[in-house]
Amino acid sequence: MNFSLEGRTYVVMGVANKRSIAWGIARSLHDAGARLIFTYANERFEKPVRDLGDSLEGQESLYYECDVTDDEAIKKTFAEIKNDVGTIHGLAHCIAFANRDELNGEYMNVTRDGFKLAHDISAYSLTAVAKEAYPLMTEGGGIVTLTYLGGEKVVNNYNVMGVAKASLDASMRYLANDLGKHGIRVNAISAGPIRTVSAKGVGSFNTILKEIEERAPLRRPVSQEEVGDTAYYLLSDLSRGVTGEIIHVDSGFNIIG
Ligand SMILES: CCCCCCc1ccc(Oc2ccc(Oc3cccc(O)n3)cc2)c(O)c1
């Protein structure tokens, strides 16, 4: 069995800059031989994403705008991808958002609108994207999303994003159930804290990083590359028997009381 991704095309959604977890995933897939398609939220991200994607040696990457809060935009993006490349072999969904003033202090300060926004972007968008992407996966495929421990247990300050991640995790399982018959697997990576532009929005991030170094079994934080390599595993035939699963790439922190 060959575990290379040569001859395969994957969509990576959510690269913001070189510290993004999505960029770590893109590099692992590229190094395994994949051709990459990048989507970005709006024109503000186009240049940084193109500059990163074009820095990858070898086959040309492709780039499309995709605002995941707009169903027509998602339809249009995947219609363009279908027109330009035809078949894709998988997708990495690395998109989330919540109002930063609802990512610290008490959870119950969350507003109805803030709750809806966090769930729309951080949870529903996986389902909205999977609906448009799965018909392009004519040879089967894999979908990976990013989640966090705060969706399984209370992590102070993570608040409404934790509630949205719980919804994302359950959505991932229901999508795995729907898409298994099409040979498409759906899984999540629960990444430990990594210093990204998104992480800056979460209160007490530095405290959690220090706790990882003191209490996680591996006594160190994980890197974008380590998450990227687990995404490669989940999107390759190495994980052909795995779907609906959450793999913790977090130095083992989730097993500690
Ligand atoms: C207290 C928990 C510390 C560890 C948090 C690890 C983590 C880091 C980043 C994560 O991704 C996001 C993505 C968007 C997000 O919402 C933001 C980010 C920046 C500004 C803003 O207005 N909202 C918050 C976290 C994430 O889901 C989880």
PDB file of C-alpha atoms and ligand atoms in Angstrom:
ATOM      1  CA  MET A   1       0.000   0.000   0.000  1.00  0.00           C
ATOM      2  CA  ASN A   2       1.239   3.447  -0.945  1.00  0.00           C
ATOM      3  CA  PHE A   3       0.742   6.259   1.592  1.00  0.00           C
ATOM      4  CA  SER A   4       1.976   9.036  -0.631  1.00  0.00           C
ATOM      5  CA  LEU A   5      -0.497  11.747  -1.659  1.00  0.00           C
ATOM      6  CA  GLU A   6       0.999  11.983  -5.176  1.00  0.00           C
ATOM      7  CA  GLY A   7      -1.697  12.651  -7.769  1.00  0.00           C
ATOM      8  CA  ARG A   8      -4.162  13.835  -5.135  1.00  0.00           C
ATOM      9  CA  THR A   9      -5.660  17.285  -4.545  1.00  0.00           C
ATOM     10  CA  TYR A  10      -6.665  18.700  -1.163  1.00  0.00           C
ATOM     11  CA  VAL A  11      -8.475  21.904  -0.170  1.00  0.00           C
ATOM     12  CA  VAL A  12      -6.992  23.746   2.836  1.00  0.00           C
ATOM     13  CA  MET A  13      -9.314  26.373   4.356  1.00  0.00           C
ATOM     14  CA  GLY A  14      -8.140  28.885   6.945  1.00  0.00           C
ATOM     15  CA  VAL A  15      -4.480  29.773   6.367  1.00  0.00           C
ATOM     16  CA  ALA A  16      -3.949  33.302   7.770  1.00  0.00           C
ATOM     17  CA  ASN A  17      -0.150  33.413   8.020  1.00  0.00           C
ATOM     18  CA  LYS A  18       2.935  31.225   8.443  1.00  0.00           C
ATOM     19  CA  ARG A  19       2.040  30.451  12.076  1.00  0.00           C
ATOM     20  CA  SER A  20      -1.420  29.115  11.181  1.00  0.00           C
ATOM     21  CA  ILE A  21      -2.104  25.450  11.999  1.00  0.00           C
ATOM     22  CA  ALA A  22      -3.662  25.315   8.509  1.00  0.00           C
ATOM     23  CA  TRP A  23      -0.239  26.216   7.081  1.00  0.00           C
ATOM     24  CA  GLY A  24       1.363  23.358   9.043  1.00  0.00           C
ATOM     25  CA  ILE A  25      -1.250  21.031   7.544  1.00  0.00           C
ATOM     26  CA  ALA A  26      -0.605  22.417   4.047  1.00  0.00           C
ATOM     27  CA  ARG A  27       3.155  21.783   4.355  1.00  0.00           C
ATOM     28  CA  SER A  28       2.671  18.194   5.559  1.00  0.00           C
ATOM     29  CA  LEU A  29       0.261  17.416   2.698  1.00  0.00           C
ATOM     30  CA  HIS A  30       2.563  19.097   0.174  1.00  0.00           C
ATOM     31  CA  ASP A  31       5.598  17.168   1.449  1.00  0.00           C
ATOM     32  CA  ALA A  32       3.559  13.956   0.957  1.00  0.00           C
ATOM     33  CA  GLY A  33       3.078  14.888  -2.716  1.00  0.00           C
ATOM     34  CA  ALA A  34      -0.366  16.512  -2.675  1.00  0.00           C
ATOM     35  CA  ARG A  35      -1.511  19.347  -4.940  1.00  0.00           C
ATOM     36  CA  LEU A  36      -3.106  22.064  -2.796  1.00  0.00           C
ATOM     37  CA  ILE A  37      -6.065  24.376  -3.180  1.00  0.00           C
ATOM     38  CA  PHE A  38      -6.221  27.242  -0.662  1.00  0.00           C
ATOM     39  CA  THR A  39      -9.354  29.175   0.242  1.00  0.00           C
ATOM     40  CA  TYR A  40      -9.331  32.469   2.135  1.00  0.00           C
ATOM     41  CA  ALA A  41     -12.130  34.494   3.727  1.00  0.00           C
ATOM     42  CA  ASN A  42     -11.704  37.783   1.848  1.00  0.00           C
ATOM     43  CA  GLU A  43      -9.259  39.736  -0.304  1.00  0.00           C
ATOM     44  CA  ARG A  44      -7.350  40.880   2.797  1.00  0.00           C
ATOM     45  CA  PHE A  45      -5.976  37.320   3.054  1.00  0.00           C
ATOM     46  CA  GLU A  46      -5.364  36.717  -0.653  1.00  0.00           C
ATOM     47  CA  LYS A  47      -1.804  38.059  -0.835  1.00  0.00           C
ATOM     48  CA  PRO A  48      -0.423  36.410   2.345  1.00  0.00           C
ATOM     49  CA  VAL A  49      -2.014  33.083   1.359  1.00  0.00           C
ATOM     50  CA  ARG A  50      -0.720  33.257  -2.254  1.00  0.00           C
ATOM     51  CA  ASP A  51       2.770  34.229  -1.040  1.00  0.00           C
ATOM     52  CA  LEU A  52       2.835  31.224   1.297  1.00  0.00           C
ATOM     53  CA  GLY A  53       1.332  28.757  -1.206  1.00  0.00           C
ATOM     54  CA  ASP A  54       3.639  29.926  -4.002  1.00  0.00           C
ATOM     55  CA  SER A  55       6.655  29.330  -1.720  1.00  0.00           C
ATOM     56  CA  LEU A  56       5.968  25.580  -1.921  1.00  0.00           C
ATOM     57  CA  GLU A  57       8.252  23.859  -4.433  1.00  0.00           C
ATOM     58  CA  GLY A  58       6.746  21.805  -7.226  1.00  0.00           C
ATOM     59  CA  GLN A  59       3.181  21.785  -8.442  1.00  0.00           C
ATOM     60  CA  GLU A  60       1.166  24.994  -8.678  1.00  0.00           C
ATOM     61  CA  SER A  61      -1.275  25.654  -5.837  1.00  0.00           C
ATOM     62  CA  LEU A  62      -4.703  27.127  -6.600  1.00  0.00           C
ATOM     63  CA  TYR A  63      -6.481  29.904  -4.695  1.00  0.00           C
ATOM     64  CA  TYR A  64     -10.155  30.775  -4.171  1.00  0.00           C
ATOM     65  CA  GLU A  65     -12.009  33.231  -1.963  1.00  0.00           C
ATOM     66  CA  CYS A  66     -14.626  31.604   0.292  1.00  0.00           C
ATOM     67  CA  ASP A  67     -16.645  33.386   2.982  1.00  0.00           C
ATOM     68  CA  VAL A  68     -18.052  30.433   4.961  1.00  0.00           C
ATOM     69  CA  THR A  69     -20.865  32.580   6.413  1.00  0.00           C
ATOM     70  CA  ASP A  70     -22.398  32.834   2.909  1.00  0.00           C
ATOM     71  CA  ASP A  71     -23.977  29.692   1.422  1.00  0.00           C
ATOM     72  CA  GLU A  72     -23.998  31.129  -2.109  1.00  0.00           C
ATOM     73  CA  ALA A  73     -20.275  31.938  -1.784  1.00  0.00           C
ATOM     74  CA  ILE A  74     -19.500  28.360  -0.715  1.00  0.00           C
ATOM     75  CA  LYS A  75     -21.538  26.988  -3.641  1.00  0.00           C
ATOM     76  CA  LYS A  76     -19.718  29.301  -6.057  1.00  0.00           C
ATOM     77  CA  THR A  77     -16.258  28.393  -4.711  1.00  0.00           C
ATOM     78  CA  PHE A  78     -16.787  24.648  -5.042  1.00  0.00           C
ATOM     79  CA  ALA A  79     -18.405  25.045  -8.480  1.00  0.00           C
ATOM     80  CA  GLU A  80     -15.228  26.883  -9.576  1.00  0.00           C
ATOM     81  CA  ILE A  81     -13.015  24.198  -8.013  1.00  0.00           C
ATOM     82  CA  LYS A  82     -15.049  21.489  -9.780  1.00  0.00           C
ATOM     83  CA  ASN A  83     -14.701  23.359 -13.065  1.00  0.00           C
ATOM     84  CA  ASP A  84     -10.926  23.891 -12.645  1.00  0.00           C
ATOM     85  CA  VAL A  85      -9.774  20.571 -11.166  1.00  0.00           C
ATOM     86  CA  GLY A  86     -12.775  18.188 -11.243  1.00  0.00           C
ATOM     87  CA  THR A  87     -11.977  15.758  -8.444  1.00  0.00           C
ATOM     88  CA  ILE A  88     -10.598  16.512  -4.967  1.00  0.00           C
ATOM     89  CA  HIS A  89      -9.430  13.923  -2.429  1.00  0.00           C
ATOM     90  CA  GLY A  90     -10.062  15.773   0.801  1.00  0.00           C
ATOM     91  CA  LEU A  91     -10.352  18.968   2.761  1.00  0.00           C
ATOM     92  CA  ALA A  92      -8.899  20.540   5.904  1.00  0.00           C
ATOM     93  CA  HIS A  93     -11.341  22.876   7.676  1.00  0.00           C
ATOM     94  CA  CYS A  94      -9.357  25.224   9.934  1.00  0.00           C
ATOM     95  CA  ILE A  95     -11.911  27.972  10.485  1.00  0.00           C
ATOM     96  CA  ALA A  96     -13.367  29.373  13.724  1.00  0.00           C
ATOM     97  CA  PHE A  97     -14.376  32.697  15.210  1.00  0.00           C
ATOM     98  CA  ALA A  98     -16.005  34.153  18.332  1.00  0.00           C
ATOM     99  CA  ASN A  99     -16.149  37.728  19.607  1.00  0.00           C
ATOM    100  CA  ARG A 100     -12.983  38.196  21.651  1.00  0.00           C
ATOM    101  CA  ASP A 101     -14.873  39.973  24.441  1.00  0.00           C
ATOM    102  CA  GLU A 102     -16.762  36.692  24.913  1.00  0.00           C
ATOM    103  CA  LEU A 103     -13.528  34.681  25.185  1.00  0.00           C
ATOM    104  CA  ASN A 104     -12.664  35.695  28.741  1.00  0.00           C
ATOM    105  CA  GLY A 105     -14.449  36.064  32.082  1.00  0.00           C
ATOM    106  CA  GLU A 106     -17.765  34.336  32.696  1.00  0.00           C
ATOM    107  CA  TYR A 107     -19.304  32.165  29.971  1.00  0.00           C
ATOM    108  CA  MET A 108     -22.842  33.348  30.699  1.00  0.00           C
ATOM    109  CA  ASN A 109     -22.028  36.895  29.610  1.00  0.00           C
ATOM    110  CA  VAL A 110     -22.334  35.560  26.035  1.00  0.00           C
ATOM    111  CA  THR A 111     -24.991  37.334  23.958  1.00  0.00           C
ATOM    112  CA  ARG A 112     -27.532  35.610  21.692  1.00  0.00           C
ATOM    113  CA  ASP A 113     -25.845  37.151  18.663  1.00  0.00           C
ATOM    114  CA  GLY A 114     -22.359  36.202  19.909  1.00  0.00           C
ATOM    115  CA  PHE A 115     -23.534  32.638  20.468  1.00  0.00           C
ATOM    116  CA  LYS A 116     -25.009  32.464  16.958  1.00  0.00           C
ATOM    117  CA  LEU A 117     -21.905  33.969  15.356  1.00  0.00           C
ATOM    118  CA  ALA A 118     -19.530  31.535  17.103  1.00  0.00           C
ATOM    119  CA  HIS A 119     -21.682  28.558  16.082  1.00  0.00           C
ATOM    120  CA  ASP A 120     -22.205  29.811  12.533  1.00  0.00           C
ATOM    121  CA  ILE A 121     -18.499  30.218  11.750  1.00  0.00           C
ATOM    122  CA  SER A 122     -16.945  27.614  14.089  1.00  0.00           C
ATOM    123  CA  ALA A 123     -19.477  24.787  13.805  1.00  0.00           C
ATOM    124  CA  TYR A 124     -22.052  25.107  11.013  1.00  0.00           C
ATOM    125  CA  SER A 125     -19.391  26.055   8.424  1.00  0.00           C
ATOM    126  CA  LEU A 126     -18.018  22.475   8.480  1.00  0.00           C
ATOM    127  CA  THR A 127     -21.421  21.112   7.456  1.00  0.00           C
ATOM    128  CA  ALA A 128     -21.974  23.862   4.883  1.00  0.00           C
ATOM    129  CA  VAL A 129     -18.569  23.146   3.297  1.00  0.00           C
ATOM    130  CA  ALA A 130     -18.924  19.341   3.449  1.00  0.00           C
ATOM    131  CA  LYS A 131     -22.254  19.563   1.576  1.00  0.00           C
ATOM    132  CA  GLU A 132     -20.604  21.350  -1.376  1.00  0.00           C
ATOM    133  CA  ALA A 133     -17.270  19.474  -1.266  1.00  0.00           C
ATOM    134  CA  TYR A 134     -18.354  15.826  -0.988  1.00  0.00           C
ATOM    135  CA  PRO A 135     -19.758  15.584  -4.565  1.00  0.00           C
ATOM    136  CA  LEU A 136     -16.256  16.450  -5.843  1.00  0.00           C
ATOM    137  CA  MET A 137     -14.757  13.542  -3.880  1.00  0.00           C
ATOM    138  CA  THR A 138     -15.654  10.989  -6.562  1.00  0.00           C
ATOM    139  CA  GLU A 139     -12.758   8.694  -5.581  1.00  0.00           C
ATOM    140  CA  GLY A 140     -13.612   8.861  -1.854  1.00  0.00           C
ATOM    141  CA  GLY A 141     -11.753  11.146   0.492  1.00  0.00           C
ATOM    142  CA  GLY A 142     -11.115  12.612   3.883  1.00  0.00           C
ATOM    143  CA  ILE A 143     -12.283  15.666   5.786  1.00  0.00           C
ATOM    144  CA  VAL A 144     -10.411  16.969   8.820  1.00  0.00           C
ATOM    145  CA  THR A 145     -11.430  19.790  11.151  1.00  0.00           C
ATOM    146  CA  LEU A 146      -9.698  21.412  14.119  1.00  0.00           C
ATOM    147  CA  THR A 147     -11.186  21.265  17.599  1.00  0.00           C
ATOM    148  CA  TYR A 148     -10.032  21.897  21.157  1.00  0.00           C
ATOM    149  CA  LEU A 149     -10.293  20.273  24.603  1.00  0.00           C
ATOM    150  CA  GLY A 150     -12.503  23.170  25.737  1.00  0.00           C
ATOM    151  CA  GLY A 151     -15.326  21.551  23.756  1.00  0.00           C
ATOM    152  CA  GLU A 152     -15.122  18.382  25.877  1.00  0.00           C
ATOM    153  CA  LYS A 153     -14.350  19.864  29.309  1.00  0.00           C
ATOM    154  CA  VAL A 154     -14.525  23.317  30.860  1.00  0.00           C
ATOM    155  CA  VAL A 155     -11.397  25.339  30.120  1.00  0.00           C
ATOM    156  CA  ASN A 156     -11.689  28.742  31.767  1.00  0.00           C
ATOM    157  CA  ASN A 157     -12.109  31.656  29.338  1.00  0.00           C
ATOM    158  CA  TYR A 158     -12.690  29.447  26.291  1.00  0.00           C
ATOM    159  CA  ASN A 159     -16.404  29.932  26.996  1.00  0.00           C
ATOM    160  CA  VAL A 160     -18.689  30.145  23.946  1.00  0.00           C
ATOM    161  CA  MET A 161     -15.979  28.739  21.675  1.00  0.00           C
ATOM    162  CA  GLY A 162     -16.059  25.597  23.806  1.00  0.00           C
ATOM    163  CA  VAL A 163     -19.810  25.295  23.291  1.00  0.00           C
ATOM    164  CA  ALA A 164     -19.299  25.798  19.543  1.00  0.00           C
ATOM    165  CA  LYS A 165     -16.539  23.153  19.479  1.00  0.00           C
ATOM    166  CA  ALA A 166     -18.882  20.679  21.192  1.00  0.00           C
ATOM    167  CA  SER A 167     -21.295  21.328  18.340  1.00  0.00           C
ATOM    168  CA  LEU A 168     -18.457  20.976  15.790  1.00  0.00           C
ATOM    169  CA  ASP A 169     -17.400  17.630  17.316  1.00  0.00           C
ATOM    170  CA  ALA A 170     -20.957  16.251  17.167  1.00  0.00           C
ATOM    171  CA  SER A 171     -21.385  17.625  13.607  1.00  0.00           C
ATOM    172  CA  MET A 172     -18.166  15.802  12.622  1.00  0.00           C
ATOM    173  CA  ARG A 173     -19.627  12.511  13.877  1.00  0.00           C
ATOM    174  CA  TYR A 174     -22.946  12.994  12.067  1.00  0.00           C
ATOM    175  CA  LEU A 175     -21.114  13.943   8.851  1.00  0.00           C
ATOM    176  CA  ALA A 176     -18.951  10.806   9.248  1.00  0.00           C
ATOM    177  CA  ASN A 177     -22.178   8.815   9.427  1.00  0.00           C
ATOM    178  CA  ASP A 178     -23.678  10.477   6.317  1.00  0.00           C
ATOM    179  CA  LEU A 179     -20.547  10.352   4.170  1.00  0.00           C
ATOM    180  CA  GLY A 180     -19.115   6.934   5.054  1.00  0.00           C
ATOM    181  CA  LYS A 181     -21.244   5.291   2.335  1.00  0.00           C
ATOM    182  CA  HIS A 182     -19.520   7.562  -0.197  1.00  0.00           C
ATOM    183  CA  GLY A 183     -16.089   6.402   0.962  1.00  0.00           C
ATOM    184  CA  ILE A 184     -15.492   9.724   2.705  1.00  0.00           C
ATOM    185  CA  ARG A 185     -14.088   9.808   6.249  1.00  0.00           C
ATOM    186  CA  VAL A 186     -14.595  12.764   8.600  1.00  0.00           C
ATOM    187  CA  ASN A 187     -12.334  13.286  11.643  1.00  0.00           C
ATOM    188  CA  ALA A 188     -11.072  16.015  13.972  1.00  0.00           C
ATOM    189  CA  ILE A 189      -7.718  16.929  15.428  1.00  0.00           C
ATOM    190  CA  SER A 190      -7.857  18.339  18.952  1.00  0.00           C
ATOM    191  CA  ALA A 191      -4.727  20.465  18.964  1.00  0.00           C
ATOM    192  CA  GLY A 192      -2.995  21.669  22.084  1.00  0.00           C
ATOM    193  CA  PRO A 193      -2.489  25.437  22.431  1.00  0.00           C
ATOM    194  CA  ILE A 194      -0.249  26.901  19.708  1.00  0.00           C
ATOM    195  CA  ARG A 195       0.655  30.615  19.467  1.00  0.00           C
ATOM    196  CA  THR A 196      -1.359  31.683  16.422  1.00  0.00           C
ATOM    197  CA  VAL A 197      -3.162  34.929  15.550  1.00  0.00           C
ATOM    198  CA  SER A 198      -6.407  33.213  16.654  1.00  0.00           C
ATOM    199  CA  ALA A 199      -4.952  32.181  20.004  1.00  0.00           C
ATOM    200  CA  LYS A 200      -4.295  35.866  20.767  1.00  0.00           C
ATOM    201  CA  GLY A 201      -8.071  36.294  21.056  1.00  0.00           C
ATOM    202  CA  VAL A 202      -8.446  33.853  23.937  1.00  0.00           C
ATOM    203  CA  GLY A 203      -7.953  35.147  27.481  1.00  0.00           C
ATOM    204  CA  SER A 204      -5.259  33.507  29.653  1.00  0.00           C
ATOM    205  CA  PHE A 205      -3.665  31.732  26.686  1.00  0.00           C
ATOM    206  CA  ASN A 206      -0.197  32.210  28.221  1.00  0.00           C
ATOM    207  CA  THR A 207      -1.356  30.603  31.481  1.00  0.00           C
ATOM    208  CA  ILE A 208      -2.488  27.488  29.648  1.00  0.00           C
ATOM    209  CA  LEU A 209       0.799  27.273  27.719  1.00  0.00           C
ATOM    210  CA  LYS A 210       2.718  27.353  31.022  1.00  0.00           C
ATOM    211  CA  GLU A 211       0.443  24.633  32.468  1.00  0.00           C
ATOM    212  CA  ILE A 212       1.173  22.406  29.445  1.00  0.00           C
ATOM    213  CA  GLU A 213       4.932  22.722  30.065  1.00  0.00           C
ATOM    214  CA  GLU A 214       4.444  21.832  33.744  1.00  0.00           C
ATOM    215  CA  ARG A 215       1.754  19.108  33.564  1.00  0.00           C
ATOM    216  CA  ALA A 216       1.376  17.601  30.079  1.00  0.00           C
ATOM    217  CA  PRO A 217       2.952  14.107  29.827  1.00  0.00           C
ATOM    218  CA  LEU A 218       5.383  15.343  27.150  1.00  0.00           C
ATOM    219  CA  ARG A 219       6.079  18.535  29.183  1.00  0.00           C
ATOM    220  CA  ARG A 220       6.050  20.740  26.072  1.00  0.00           C
ATOM    221  CA  PRO A 221       3.588  22.422  23.689  1.00  0.00           C
ATOM    222  CA  VAL A 222       2.929  20.875  20.259  1.00  0.00           C
ATOM    223  CA  SER A 223       3.776  22.491  16.921  1.00  0.00           C
ATOM    224  CA  GLN A 224       1.903  23.234  13.708  1.00  0.00           C
ATOM    225  CA  GLU A 225       4.092  20.573  12.055  1.00  0.00           C
ATOM    226  CA  GLU A 226       2.972  17.882  14.522  1.00  0.00           C
ATOM    227  CA  VAL A 227      -0.674  18.750  13.873  1.00  0.00           C
ATOM    228  CA  GLY A 228       0.100  18.801  10.128  1.00  0.00           C
ATOM    229  CA  ASP A 229       1.538  15.280  10.236  1.00  0.00           C
ATOM    230  CA  THR A 230      -1.574  13.946  12.019  1.00  0.00           C
ATOM    231  CA  ALA A 231      -3.707  15.628   9.329  1.00  0.00           C
ATOM    232  CA  TYR A 232      -1.568  13.800   6.722  1.00  0.00           C
ATOM    233  CA  TYR A 233      -2.300  10.514   8.570  1.00  0.00           C
ATOM    234  CA  LEU A 234      -6.059  11.249   8.709  1.00  0.00           C
ATOM    235  CA  LEU A 235      -6.220  12.298   5.030  1.00  0.00           C
ATOM    236  CA  SER A 236      -4.108   9.356   3.777  1.00  0.00           C
ATOM    237  CA  ASP A 237      -4.896   5.638   3.447  1.00  0.00           C
ATOM    238  CA  LEU A 238      -2.989   5.022   6.693  1.00  0.00           C
ATOM    239  CA  SER A 239      -6.238   5.910   8.505  1.00  0.00           C
ATOM    240  CA  ARG A 240      -8.584   4.123   6.064  1.00  0.00           C
ATOM    241  CA  GLY A 241     -10.411   2.393   8.941  1.00  0.00           C
ATOM    242  CA  VAL A 242     -10.891   5.571  11.017  1.00  0.00           C
ATOM    243  CA  THR A 243     -13.869   7.930  10.852  1.00  0.00           C
ATOM    244  CA  GLY A 244     -15.839  10.037  13.320  1.00  0.00           C
ATOM    245  CA  GLU A 245     -12.752  10.202  15.540  1.00  0.00           C
ATOM    246  CA  ILE A 246     -11.035  12.973  17.498  1.00  0.00           C
ATOM    247  CA  ILE A 247      -7.253  12.577  17.743  1.00  0.00           C
ATOM    248  CA  HIS A 248      -5.657  14.695  20.476  1.00  0.00           C
ATOM    249  CA  VAL A 249      -2.340  16.157  19.365  1.00  0.00           C
ATOM    250  CA  ASP A 250      -1.711  17.907  22.659  1.00  0.00           C
ATOM    251  CA  SER A 251       1.320  16.309  24.385  1.00  0.00           C
ATOM    252  CA  GLY A 252      -1.204  14.096  26.183  1.00  0.00           C
ATOM    253  CA  PHE A 253      -2.613  16.964  28.233  1.00  0.00           C
ATOM    254  CA  ASN A 254      -6.216  15.747  27.808  1.00  0.00           C
ATOM    255  CA  ILE A 255      -5.525  12.616  29.913  1.00  0.00           C
ATOM    256  CA  ILE A 256      -4.477  14.662  32.957  1.00  0.00           C
ATOM    257  CA  GLY A 257      -7.091  15.498  35.652  1.00  0.00           C
TER     258      GLY A 257
HETATM  259  C1  LIG B   1      -8.227  29.340  27.484  1.00  0.00           C
HETATM  260  C2  LIG B   1      -7.882  28.381  26.356  1.00  0.00           C
HETATM  261  C3  LIG B   1      -6.454  28.603  25.884  1.00  0.00           C
HETATM  262  C4  LIG B   1      -6.113  27.614  24.749  1.00  0.00           C
HETATM  263  C5  LIG B   1      -6.864  27.985  23.477  1.00  0.00           C
HETATM  264  C6  LIG B   1      -6.365  27.113  22.296  1.00  0.00           C
HETATM  265  C7  LIG B   1      -7.023  27.647  21.068  1.00  0.00           C
HETATM  266  C8  LIG B   1      -6.394  28.655  20.322  1.00  0.00           C
HETATM  267  C9  LIG B   1      -7.011  29.159  19.172  1.00  0.00           C
HETATM  268  C10 LIG B   1      -8.252  28.678  18.788  1.00  0.00           C
HETATM  269  O1  LIG B   1      -8.904  29.171  17.655  1.00  0.00           O
HETATM  270  C11 LIG B   1      -9.652  30.313  17.783  1.00  0.00           C
HETATM  271  C12 LIG B   1     -10.173  30.854  16.618  1.00  0.00           C
HETATM  272  C13 LIG B   1     -10.886  32.049  16.658  1.00  0.00           C
HETATM  273  C14 LIG B   1     -11.089  32.654  17.878  1.00  0.00           C
HETATM  274  O2  LIG B   1     -11.818  33.840  17.914  1.00  0.00           O
HETATM  275  C15 LIG B   1     -11.084  35.009  17.837  1.00  0.00           C
HETATM  276  C16 LIG B   1      -9.701  35.025  17.679  1.00  0.00           C
HETATM  277  C17 LIG B   1      -9.059  36.271  17.604  1.00  0.00           C
HETATM  278  C18 LIG B   1      -9.802  37.431  17.675  1.00  0.00           C
HETATM  279  C19 LIG B   1     -11.196  37.319  17.829  1.00  0.00           C
HETATM  280  O3  LIG B   1     -11.939  38.439  17.898  1.00  0.00           O
HETATM  281  N1  LIG B   1     -11.804  36.115  17.893  1.00  0.00           N
HETATM  282  C20 LIG B   1     -10.583  32.105  19.044  1.00  0.00           C
HETATM  283  C21 LIG B   1      -9.846  30.913  19.000  1.00  0.00           C
HETATM  284  C22 LIG B   1      -8.871  27.674  19.530  1.00  0.00           C
HETATM  285  O4  LIG B   1     -10.084  27.233  19.097  1.00  0.00           O
HETATM  286  C23 LIG B   1      -8.264  27.152  20.673  1.00  0.00           C
END
